[in-house]
């Protein structure tokens, strides 16, 4: 887990030394090395790269502050320059509310376009261009962090220019693992080591469960946290049980 913050730690050092926005989110290869979930591991440790990694989605996300007024046409021009991402959908923010007084009750809503969602021709990459966020996803089947990070490194400066990014205020990586297991599952501990503790009086494992753990990583990067979600759900029609690990092993909100 400590090494999951390597990218953020490097980025924070660059920001503090006046390296600027592009230096901050450079995906410096000196701080990124391949492992099964994407970030480098400590020297001397043994990390096995899985041949069929259960990663359903890996995400790199950078939140920004931008100069000037948002111009959706800039993102459209950027999308035109990315032929490998032919599928294009608008991203809209919707606000809904209710106002009431003694005489009446009124509903109101508003929406605005805040960016574009681009999907690669093979369906394995999704790029979200939003006025305050760069989000790049690698969908199943997962290849490697080296390949994923290299693509992100190419796309990030294009987004930063189109968005008029001034500074990065949040950096995160996210890994979603999905295990499909034959049912009935009588002993989840045979497959998963991170489980809720149940009283012995309860017979058998629960049909479904959800558990969240949050860890401070401030000793590595100020403001950094790790969030891990573990959930299960049975699928009788496919005779498979699904265990989902949704983790953000490195999340930092950065002071600017």
Coordinates of C-alpha atoms in Angstrom, one line a residue:
X1 CA 0.0 0.0 0.0
X2 CA 2.8 2.4 0.8
X3 CA 4.2 2.1 -2.7
X4 CA 0.8 2.9 -4.2
X5 CA 1.6 6.5 -3.2
X6 CA 4.8 6.7 -5.2
X7 CA 3.2 8.6 -8.0
X8 CA 1.5 11.0 -5.7
X9 CA 4.6 11.5 -3.6
X10 CA 6.7 12.3 -6.7
X11 CA 4.0 14.6 -8.0
X12 CA 3.8 16.5 -4.6
X13 CA 7.5 17.0 -4.5
X14 CA 7.4 18.5 -8.0
X15 CA 4.6 20.8 -7.1
X16 CA 6.3 22.1 -4.0
X17 CA 9.5 22.8 -5.7
X18 CA 7.8 25.0 -8.3
X19 CA 7.9 22.4 -11.1
X20 CA 4.5 23.6 -12.3
X21 CA 1.4 21.8 -13.5
X22 CA 2.8 19.6 -16.2
X23 CA 5.7 18.5 -14.0
X24 CA 3.3 17.7 -11.3
X25 CA 1.4 15.1 -13.3
X26 CA 4.1 13.9 -15.6
X27 CA 3.8 10.2 -14.8
X28 CA 7.5 10.2 -14.1
X29 CA 8.9 6.7 -15.1
X30 CA 11.4 7.0 -12.3
X31 CA 8.6 6.7 -9.7
X32 CA 6.4 4.3 -11.7
X33 CA 7.2 0.6 -12.1
X34 CA 5.1 -2.3 -13.1
X35 CA 3.2 -4.4 -10.5
X36 CA 0.0 -6.3 -10.5
X37 CA -2.0 -3.3 -9.4
X38 CA 0.0 -0.7 -11.2
X39 CA 2.5 0.9 -8.9
X40 CA 6.1 0.0 -8.0
X41 CA 7.0 -2.2 -5.1
X42 CA 9.8 -1.9 -2.6
X43 CA 13.2 -3.3 -3.6
X44 CA 13.5 -6.8 -2.2
X45 CA 9.8 -7.6 -2.2
X46 CA 8.2 -10.2 -4.5
X47 CA 5.1 -9.0 -6.4
X48 CA 3.6 -11.5 -8.8
X49 CA 2.2 -10.3 -12.1
X50 CA -1.0 -12.2 -12.7
X51 CA -1.5 -13.8 -16.1
X52 CA -5.3 -13.2 -15.9
X53 CA -5.5 -10.3 -13.5
X54 CA -9.1 -9.9 -12.1
X55 CA -8.9 -6.1 -12.7
X56 CA -12.3 -4.9 -14.2
X57 CA -11.2 -1.3 -14.3
X58 CA -8.1 0.8 -13.4
X59 CA -8.4 4.6 -13.2
X60 CA -6.1 7.6 -13.1
X61 CA -7.8 10.8 -12.1
X62 CA -6.5 14.3 -11.7
X63 CA -8.7 17.2 -10.5
X64 CA -7.8 20.6 -11.7
X65 CA -8.4 24.3 -11.3
X66 CA -8.7 26.0 -14.7
X67 CA -8.3 29.6 -15.9
X68 CA -11.0 31.4 -17.8
X69 CA -14.4 30.2 -18.7
X70 CA -15.2 26.6 -19.7
X71 CA -15.4 26.2 -23.5
X72 CA -16.8 22.8 -24.6
X73 CA -15.5 23.5 -28.2
X74 CA -12.0 22.9 -27.0
X75 CA -12.8 19.4 -25.9
X76 CA -14.6 18.8 -29.1
X77 CA -11.5 19.8 -31.0
X78 CA -9.4 17.6 -28.8
X79 CA -11.7 14.6 -29.5
X80 CA -11.4 15.3 -33.2
X81 CA -7.6 14.9 -32.8
X82 CA -8.0 11.5 -31.2
X83 CA -9.1 9.0 -33.9
X84 CA -8.5 6.1 -31.7
X85 CA -11.5 7.2 -29.6
X86 CA -14.4 7.3 -32.1
X87 CA -17.3 7.0 -29.6
X88 CA -18.2 10.4 -28.1
X89 CA -20.9 11.2 -25.6
X90 CA -21.6 14.4 -23.7
X91 CA -21.2 14.5 -19.9
X92 CA -23.9 16.6 -18.2
X93 CA -24.3 17.8 -14.7
X94 CA -27.9 17.8 -13.4
X95 CA -29.2 19.7 -10.4
X96 CA -32.7 19.1 -9.0
X97 CA -34.4 20.7 -6.1
X98 CA -37.6 21.5 -4.3
X99 CA -38.7 24.9 -3.0
X100 CA -41.7 25.3 -0.8
X101 CA -43.6 28.0 1.0
X102 CA -46.9 28.2 2.9
X103 CA -48.9 28.4 -0.4
X104 CA -47.1 26.2 -2.9
X105 CA -44.6 23.5 -3.7
X106 CA -42.3 24.0 -6.7
X107 CA -39.8 21.6 -8.4
X108 CA -36.9 22.9 -10.4
X109 CA -34.0 21.5 -12.3
X110 CA -31.0 22.6 -14.3
X111 CA -28.4 20.9 -16.4
X112 CA -25.2 21.9 -18.2
X113 CA -22.7 20.1 -20.3
X114 CA -19.4 19.8 -18.4
X115 CA -17.3 17.6 -20.8
X116 CA -17.1 14.6 -23.1
X117 CA -16.8 10.9 -22.6
X118 CA -14.6 9.2 -25.2
X119 CA -14.4 5.4 -25.7
X120 CA -11.6 3.7 -27.7
X121 CA -12.5 1.7 -30.8
X122 CA -11.7 -1.6 -29.0
X123 CA -13.8 -0.6 -25.9
X124 CA -10.9 -1.1 -23.5
X125 CA -10.2 2.6 -22.8
X126 CA -12.4 5.4 -21.6
X127 CA -11.3 9.0 -21.4
X128 CA -13.4 11.6 -19.6
X129 CA -12.7 15.2 -20.4
X130 CA -14.4 17.4 -17.8
X131 CA -13.9 21.0 -17.0
X132 CA -12.4 20.2 -13.6
X133 CA -11.2 16.7 -14.0
X134 CA -9.1 14.3 -16.2
X135 CA -10.2 10.7 -15.9
X136 CA -8.6 7.9 -17.8
X137 CA -9.8 4.3 -17.4
X138 CA -8.4 0.9 -18.5
X139 CA -11.2 -1.7 -18.8
X140 CA -11.0 -5.5 -18.8
X141 CA -8.9 -7.3 -20.0
X142 CA -6.1 -5.5 -18.1
X143 CA -2.7 -5.3 -19.8
X144 CA -0.1 -3.7 -17.6
X145 CA 0.6 -0.5 -15.7
X146 CA 3.5 0.4 -18.0
X147 CA 1.2 0.4 -21.0
X148 CA -1.7 2.2 -19.2
X149 CA 0.6 4.9 -17.7
X150 CA 2.3 5.6 -21.0
X151 CA -1.0 6.2 -22.7
X152 CA -2.1 8.5 -19.8
X153 CA 1.2 10.4 -20.1
X154 CA 0.4 11.1 -23.8
X155 CA -3.2 12.2 -23.1
X156 CA -2.7 14.4 -20.0
X157 CA -0.9 17.4 -21.6
X158 CA -3.5 17.5 -24.4
X159 CA -6.2 17.7 -21.8
X160 CA -4.4 20.2 -19.6
X161 CA -4.0 22.5 -22.6
X162 CA -7.6 22.2 -23.8
X163 CA -9.0 22.7 -20.3
X164 CA -6.8 25.7 -19.5
X165 CA -5.5 23.9 -16.4
X166 CA -3.7 26.1 -13.9
X167 CA -3.0 23.6 -11.1
X168 CA -3.7 20.1 -10.0
X169 CA -5.7 20.0 -6.7
X170 CA -6.5 16.3 -6.4
X171 CA -4.8 13.1 -7.6
X172 CA -6.0 9.6 -7.4
X173 CA -5.7 6.1 -8.7
X174 CA -8.4 3.4 -8.5
X175 CA -8.4 -0.3 -9.1
X176 CA -11.6 -2.4 -9.3
X177 CA -11.0 -6.2 -9.0
X178 CA -13.9 -8.6 -9.7
X179 CA -13.7 -12.3 -8.7
X180 CA -16.3 -14.7 -10.2
X181 CA -16.5 -17.8 -8.1
X182 CA -18.7 -20.9 -8.3
X183 CA -21.7 -21.0 -6.0
X184 CA -22.6 -22.0 -3.4
X185 CA -19.6 -20.4 -1.7
X186 CA -19.3 -22.2 1.7
X187 CA -16.1 -20.6 2.9
X188 CA -15.2 -17.2 1.5
X189 CA -11.9 -17.2 3.4
X190 CA -10.6 -19.8 0.9
X191 CA -10.7 -17.0 -1.7
X192 CA -10.6 -13.7 0.1
X193 CA -8.6 -12.7 3.1
X194 CA -10.4 -9.4 3.8
X195 CA -13.8 -10.2 5.1
X196 CA -16.2 -9.0 7.8
X197 CA -16.0 -10.9 11.2
X198 CA -19.2 -12.7 12.0
X199 CA -20.4 -14.2 15.3
X200 CA -20.1 -17.9 15.5
X201 CA -23.8 -18.2 16.1
X202 CA -24.5 -17.2 12.5
X203 CA -24.6 -20.2 10.2
X204 CA -22.7 -19.8 7.0
X205 CA -21.6 -16.7 5.1
X206 CA -24.0 -13.9 4.3
X207 CA -25.7 -13.9 0.9
X208 CA -24.3 -10.5 0.2
X209 CA -22.2 -8.0 2.1
X210 CA -20.5 -4.6 1.8
X211 CA -17.5 -3.4 3.8
X212 CA -15.5 -0.2 3.5
X213 CA -12.1 0.6 5.1
X214 CA -10.3 3.9 5.1
X215 CA -6.6 4.4 6.0
X216 CA -4.7 7.6 6.4
X217 CA -1.5 7.7 4.4
X218 CA -0.5 11.2 5.6
X219 CA 2.9 9.8 6.7
X220 CA 3.7 9.3 3.0
X221 CA 1.8 12.2 1.4
X222 CA 0.0 15.0 3.3
X223 CA -3.8 14.6 2.9
X224 CA -3.5 11.2 1.3
X225 CA -5.9 8.4 2.1
X226 CA -6.5 4.8 1.0
X227 CA -10.2 3.7 0.5
X228 CA -11.0 0.0 0.1
X229 CA -14.5 -1.3 -0.6
X230 CA -15.3 -5.1 -0.6
X231 CA -18.7 -6.3 -1.7
X232 CA -20.3 -9.6 -2.7
X233 CA -23.4 -10.5 -4.7
X234 CA -24.6 -13.9 -5.9
X235 CA -25.7 -14.4 -9.4
X236 CA -27.9 -17.6 -9.5
X237 CA -28.6 -17.3 -13.2
X238 CA -24.9 -17.8 -14.0
X239 CA -24.1 -20.0 -11.1
X240 CA -21.4 -17.6 -10.1
X241 CA -20.8 -15.5 -7.0
X242 CA -19.1 -12.2 -7.5
X243 CA -16.6 -10.6 -5.1
X244 CA -15.7 -7.0 -5.9
X245 CA -12.7 -5.1 -4.5
X246 CA -13.0 -1.4 -5.3
X247 CA -9.9 0.3 -4.0
X248 CA -8.3 3.7 -4.2
X249 CA -4.9 2.9 -2.9
X250 CA -3.6 6.5 -3.3
X251 CA -5.8 9.6 -3.0
X252 CA -4.5 13.0 -2.2
X253 CA -6.2 16.4 -1.9
X254 CA -3.4 18.9 -2.4
X255 CA -2.9 22.3 -0.9
X256 CA -2.0 24.9 -3.4

